[in-house]
């Protein structure tokens, strides 16, 4: 696989050209730019905002409505205690190091990676080999100047091994690598400081007395977990079920890069699907997707140093154990279908499994849906098995019963060592310590009980460790307790559900989608290349452009009428009645990804016909308003394609000539 | 007007009953409740989340799409400098005071108000007068124990005057009132501390080096203002236009109260409509709304101590000067229509004008749409004229041209004192100071220029103040400059637009809407009252409940088929196949506000007919699936009402009997 990114039509993708277009058309823009901007913060302009809303709308229909998920909206402000329990306060950090001279702060792993890669590139140049951009990184790396210096073969191999395991290193190890290989900051020629952990959460304090420290959530998941018991009750205690949430999350990235791929405030859409851990995590609708083919890159392949993907049905992948269980597999397939629906180039999608060392602290398995862009493969959706981690830690911390009680159809008979305490005798015997002794007794294991039972039978008493009581020992006699091996019938089963979490970074998906749908028209001729965003109609920010031939006042009522009719049909449109030529106005809207265009001209005033233009082919048809509106409806709802419309309605060539001549 | 809040059917509204129902049905719930909760933070459960999404969806169609507004999505994280310039760092605060004994922190104005009102109430009791709850407060006041103590008539009058002006006092004045009237905290019997200003913004720091202080935005407006120049360009420089934004904002309230009315994180929908300040702020679509009658409470009426509203057309109100201009009036009317569309009880809506002293620091006029609830009149929408305040301060701070350049149809001829600088001579004369001297010259007023012109003619030179240059004076001779009174032709006009800002608190609207649509059924009989939320179908969280008669497996395929058909029609439905009786299941969904219910029973299996139930009347009709689905579609899109459906389809009485018998 090469990193040479291509457009929708296979042309080399010129990122600066695309960036300039996105800026010009205000898809997004650096926040606070007139104040100099702030790294990692972007605002969406009107087309970006509409594109985002459409992606979210399709997401909600595809996941939440299709599967009756319970959507919630929780606060981003989160008190310290919750994120302490969840492990984020201690573990949600990256390592950073600082240049001692210019004060530049860098992510330690990115720094090591960048310097070693620059050396390897320099080595290749020195050897006269063709230097290819590597296609890997989820992160966009800092450009580091290369010098053509040949390295020993053994050194090359060592560097490559380090790079393959880069996600594997902690701060101390990264520090050792910096010293061992003498990795200097090219900007100053100095070694950076020892890496230190930097927590990625934004801190604040809640309330007027500053005594409640809090954070902005780094994920929407915790709010969902804390509401688990209420959601289960809302779902009338039926399992499995899923909650879902769409909202902003915050990560104080050490060195955010330009663009939407690593930002500090971002929209997430997350699903927490709760499943019984027993019975192999089957899924009731797995059969609907089992024949779908996915492109998979499993951890075994990666650990052997390769990035070769396998294409297989998700049914086969689960059967072969490549994907652990049906529920995880079901969601991978649903993610695949969602990305297809919004218009992702499916030849630029792969599912990559995390290696053990790169997994988040809460996950026991994770697959990322990665999309290929000009900056390599970008993690856009994570699908993690969080096991029972979160519900367990919160339940333990708060005592809240975050579990499922299931009535057993067949009562379960359990034979075990059981303990009976005679509380009447027990109380006076231990007085204030009675509770502690009782708790210690209840906590004994089956093995201990078996041994105690013997001791009671033989010596009439046992000696029990009870920390904090007297000398740490309590003597319990056989007249106050009884330990017997006997049967017990259980009618209900209690369990903490496991969580399968598909988690979508909407901004990353949005940016990748733009790249996948971008191409340029006319670049083969002498003409200047004109950008086109061929979004499928459902995600396109605006569906229809309305163009009066000129600013002649006669056209206004007709345009206004069409605009109102389209609105009534629930189809978004925009009028461009600027003085630019029709061709220029269509070009502008090709850049905005508007799939359809209507022209109102002098003929319209005579015979009430209007033209309809297809963005991708620039061909046009002409018919009366009713038939054109009907055609638009069927194109937008996907029931017909442009070829079909061309069969049905007469071709029109008028203004198209003008467009072609520009 | 009495504060006795009523339900949709005019019954007394029992707030604890409603609260319990909203909690049971998980409309919203305190965030982090298993950790003890945090004041002012709430999560929306599935019905609240859907209700919110529907309100926002209607808002977007009613405002953004209807008027081609430019929607943007800006970050909540905001660097300090922006909010310093906007005035929020210095002025966006409330005064708080602290009880010296128990450490309780109170909003100073609320504290003064509560204690004085308790004394007045005690006085009334002592006089044997009937004590009525006051209907005013936007704020839900702390309940303060009253003692029946008679006050002097003069004291009563003084207290009432203080209360009328309570929004008028600053921190020092509130402190004086506390001392003057010896206002003690009833909880401890002590005077609270001197009030201090507490800024309501949540603070954080952006980036790894902690050197960029920032806040969470208290409103979405600033992000919109900072993008003004780009939005104007996106709009092809056409005026007037509006930007709009829907997003979370944050205010660190000193003492948030229970419920959604004063929270620390909330969803806002804000419009910034940019209008030319010249020409009386006319609006091109004002004629569409001018005959709409609004209920107005203007500032003059309030200043005279009354709360009598006037009902008048908005056309008349603008004509009479009650509402300042057409643009402000247009948006008040549009707000009225929006609230009507989502199902607000229009007899519980009034527009109240702010008095000068209660206006936000940026506003020059403001009207609030207030909704009457159990806690009095609640400000749900603000409609402020922010004049050119924000654009001006940001332009001044950054030098960015936040203004409109308008080509004048008639070039404007201006006669004035004009300055010509001979740069060739000027440069060598002042060397490094040339630029500063030039700037000082350019900055001279018409009066100064006239005087200088005389001096140049008479003495051949002028003496100019130039701070920072030499001794602060520069001598400029007549060979290097010329000052003449002559004509100049202006082809463009530059102006800073004024901003009309309708700003919606979605959570407050949502809560008020719930109260306005709540009523109880069966409370007149011996039966327990059952809650109903009669939301109009477009805002109802779920449109259709699907109820199989029993858990019999035969019903499942039919229910699944109906669920899929409704989804394909874009109509949200939920299945309740729990073991509860049909009546119980319908009651549960009446509480959720689901307008329609379908029952699948044994007859369905024979003749494919299903029943359709109307939530509000509990009457039912029965027909085949196609006709029932068609009826649902017309009810949900509002083209037919239930009475019409009853005329068209046969009545059914089967399960209704069961509901009545519960």
mmCIF file of N, CA, C and O in Angstrom, chain A residues 259-285:
data_model
loop_
_atom_site.group_PDB
_atom_site.id
_atom_site.type_symbol
_atom_site.label_atom_id
_atom_site.label_comp_id
_atom_site.label_asym_id
_atom_site.label_seq_id
_atom_site.Cartn_x
_atom_site.Cartn_y
_atom_site.Cartn_z
ATOM 1 N N UNK A 259 -5.416 20.982 11.246
ATOM 2 C CA UNK A 259 -6.490 20.152 10.704
ATOM 3 C C UNK A 259 -7.315 19.485 11.772
ATOM 4 O O UNK A 259 -7.074 19.649 12.975
ATOM 5 N N UNK A 260 -8.298 18.729 11.325
ATOM 6 C CA UNK A 260 -9.315 18.192 12.235
ATOM 7 C C UNK A 260 -8.923 16.853 12.846
ATOM 8 O O UNK A 260 -9.695 16.260 13.588
ATOM 9 N N UNK A 261 -7.710 16.342 12.552
ATOM 10 C CA UNK A 261 -7.414 14.970 12.974
ATOM 11 C C UNK A 261 -6.954 14.843 14.420
ATOM 12 O O UNK A 261 -7.092 13.788 15.026
ATOM 13 N N UNK A 262 -6.357 15.882 14.965
ATOM 14 C CA UNK A 262 -6.003 15.827 16.399
ATOM 15 C C UNK A 262 -6.333 17.164 17.013
ATOM 16 O O UNK A 262 -5.573 18.112 16.943
ATOM 17 N N UNK A 263 -7.520 17.236 17.615
ATOM 18 C CA UNK A 263 -8.008 18.507 18.138
ATOM 19 C C UNK A 263 -8.312 18.381 19.630
ATOM 20 O O UNK A 263 -8.345 17.284 20.181
ATOM 21 N N UNK A 264 -8.543 19.496 20.270
ATOM 22 C CA UNK A 264 -8.730 19.514 21.721
ATOM 23 C C UNK A 264 -10.191 19.476 22.135
ATOM 24 O O UNK A 264 -10.499 19.206 23.283
ATOM 25 N N UNK A 265 -11.082 19.805 21.236
ATOM 26 C CA UNK A 265 -12.520 19.748 21.509
ATOM 27 C C UNK A 265 -13.158 19.097 20.302
ATOM 28 O O UNK A 265 -12.954 19.556 19.180
ATOM 29 N N UNK A 266 -13.915 18.042 20.499
ATOM 30 C CA UNK A 266 -14.403 17.299 19.343
ATOM 31 C C UNK A 266 -15.718 16.610 19.645
ATOM 32 O O UNK A 266 -16.039 16.312 20.794
ATOM 33 N N UNK A 267 -16.472 16.373 18.578
ATOM 34 C CA UNK A 267 -17.767 15.717 18.716
ATOM 35 C C UNK A 267 -17.590 14.202 18.639
ATOM 36 O O UNK A 267 -16.964 13.698 17.716
ATOM 37 N N UNK A 268 -18.142 13.514 19.627
ATOM 38 C CA UNK A 268 -18.088 12.057 19.650
ATOM 39 C C UNK A 268 -19.498 11.507 19.579
ATOM 40 O O UNK A 268 -20.438 12.115 20.064
ATOM 41 N N UNK A 269 -19.622 10.319 19.008
ATOM 42 C CA UNK A 269 -20.879 9.579 19.094
ATOM 43 C C UNK A 269 -20.496 8.205 19.623
ATOM 44 O O UNK A 269 -19.705 7.502 19.001
ATOM 45 N N UNK A 270 -21.019 7.880 20.799
ATOM 46 C CA UNK A 270 -20.592 6.639 21.446
ATOM 47 C C UNK A 270 -21.780 5.762 21.817
ATOM 48 O O UNK A 270 -22.813 6.261 22.262
ATOM 49 N N UNK A 271 -21.564 4.473 21.634
ATOM 50 C CA UNK A 271 -22.561 3.473 22.012
ATOM 51 C C UNK A 271 -21.967 2.594 23.099
ATOM 52 O O UNK A 271 -20.812 2.180 22.991
ATOM 53 N N UNK A 272 -22.739 2.348 24.146
ATOM 54 C CA UNK A 272 -22.320 1.373 25.156
ATOM 55 C C UNK A 272 -23.349 0.246 25.106
ATOM 56 O O UNK A 272 -24.483 0.400 25.556
ATOM 57 N N UNK A 273 -22.931 -0.867 24.536
ATOM 58 C CA UNK A 273 -23.839 -2.009 24.388
ATOM 59 C C UNK A 273 -23.549 -2.997 25.517
ATOM 60 O O UNK A 273 -22.436 -3.501 25.645
ATOM 61 N N UNK A 274 -24.552 -3.251 26.334
ATOM 62 C CA UNK A 274 -24.373 -4.105 27.514
ATOM 63 C C UNK A 274 -24.762 -5.533 27.183
ATOM 64 O O UNK A 274 -25.870 -5.785 26.701
ATOM 65 N N UNK A 275 -23.849 -6.465 27.443
ATOM 66 C CA UNK A 275 -24.087 -7.845 27.050
ATOM 67 C C UNK A 275 -23.714 -8.787 28.199
ATOM 68 O O UNK A 275 -22.786 -8.514 28.965
ATOM 69 N N UNK A 276 -24.458 -9.850 28.304
ATOM 70 C CA UNK A 276 -24.174 -10.885 29.298
ATOM 71 C C UNK A 276 -22.828 -11.531 28.963
ATOM 72 O O UNK A 276 -22.640 -12.014 27.851
ATOM 73 N N UNK A 277 -21.878 -11.548 29.917
ATOM 74 C CA UNK A 277 -20.566 -12.118 29.576
ATOM 75 C C UNK A 277 -20.619 -13.638 29.389
ATOM 76 O O UNK A 277 -19.726 -14.208 28.762
ATOM 77 N N UNK A 278 -21.672 -14.273 29.905
ATOM 78 C CA UNK A 278 -21.776 -15.722 29.736
ATOM 79 C C UNK A 278 -22.407 -16.051 28.393
ATOM 80 O O UNK A 278 -23.196 -15.293 27.851
ATOM 81 N N UNK A 279 -22.075 -17.216 27.867
ATOM 82 C CA UNK A 279 -22.716 -17.661 26.632
ATOM 83 C C UNK A 279 -22.054 -17.129 25.379
ATOM 84 O O UNK A 279 -22.676 -17.081 24.315
ATOM 85 N N UNK A 280 -20.811 -16.676 25.511
ATOM 86 C CA UNK A 280 -20.043 -16.329 24.311
ATOM 87 C C UNK A 280 -20.415 -15.021 23.648
ATOM 88 O O UNK A 280 -20.057 -14.771 22.507
ATOM 89 N N UNK A 281 -21.150 -14.145 24.349
ATOM 90 C CA UNK A 281 -21.505 -12.828 23.792
ATOM 91 C C UNK A 281 -22.118 -12.928 22.395
ATOM 92 O O UNK A 281 -21.670 -12.291 21.446
ATOM 93 N N UNK A 282 -23.113 -13.781 22.270
ATOM 94 C CA UNK A 282 -23.847 -13.913 21.008
ATOM 95 C C UNK A 282 -24.624 -12.634 20.740
ATOM 96 O O UNK A 282 -24.894 -11.852 21.660
ATOM 97 N N UNK A 283 -25.035 -12.436 19.477
ATOM 98 C CA UNK A 283 -25.878 -11.289 19.145
ATOM 99 C C UNK A 283 -27.051 -11.745 18.288
ATOM 100 O O UNK A 283 -26.866 -12.439 17.282
ATOM 101 N N UNK A 284 -28.250 -11.341 18.678
ATOM 102 C CA UNK A 284 -29.474 -11.821 18.028
ATOM 103 C C UNK A 284 -29.612 -11.456 16.558
ATOM 104 O O UNK A 284 -30.370 -12.097 15.827
ATOM 105 N N UNK A 285 -28.926 -10.420 16.106
ATOM 106 C CA UNK A 285 -29.061 -10.022 14.700
ATOM 107 C C UNK A 285 -27.783 -10.298 13.908
ATOM 108 O O UNK A 285 -27.614 -9.780 12.801
#
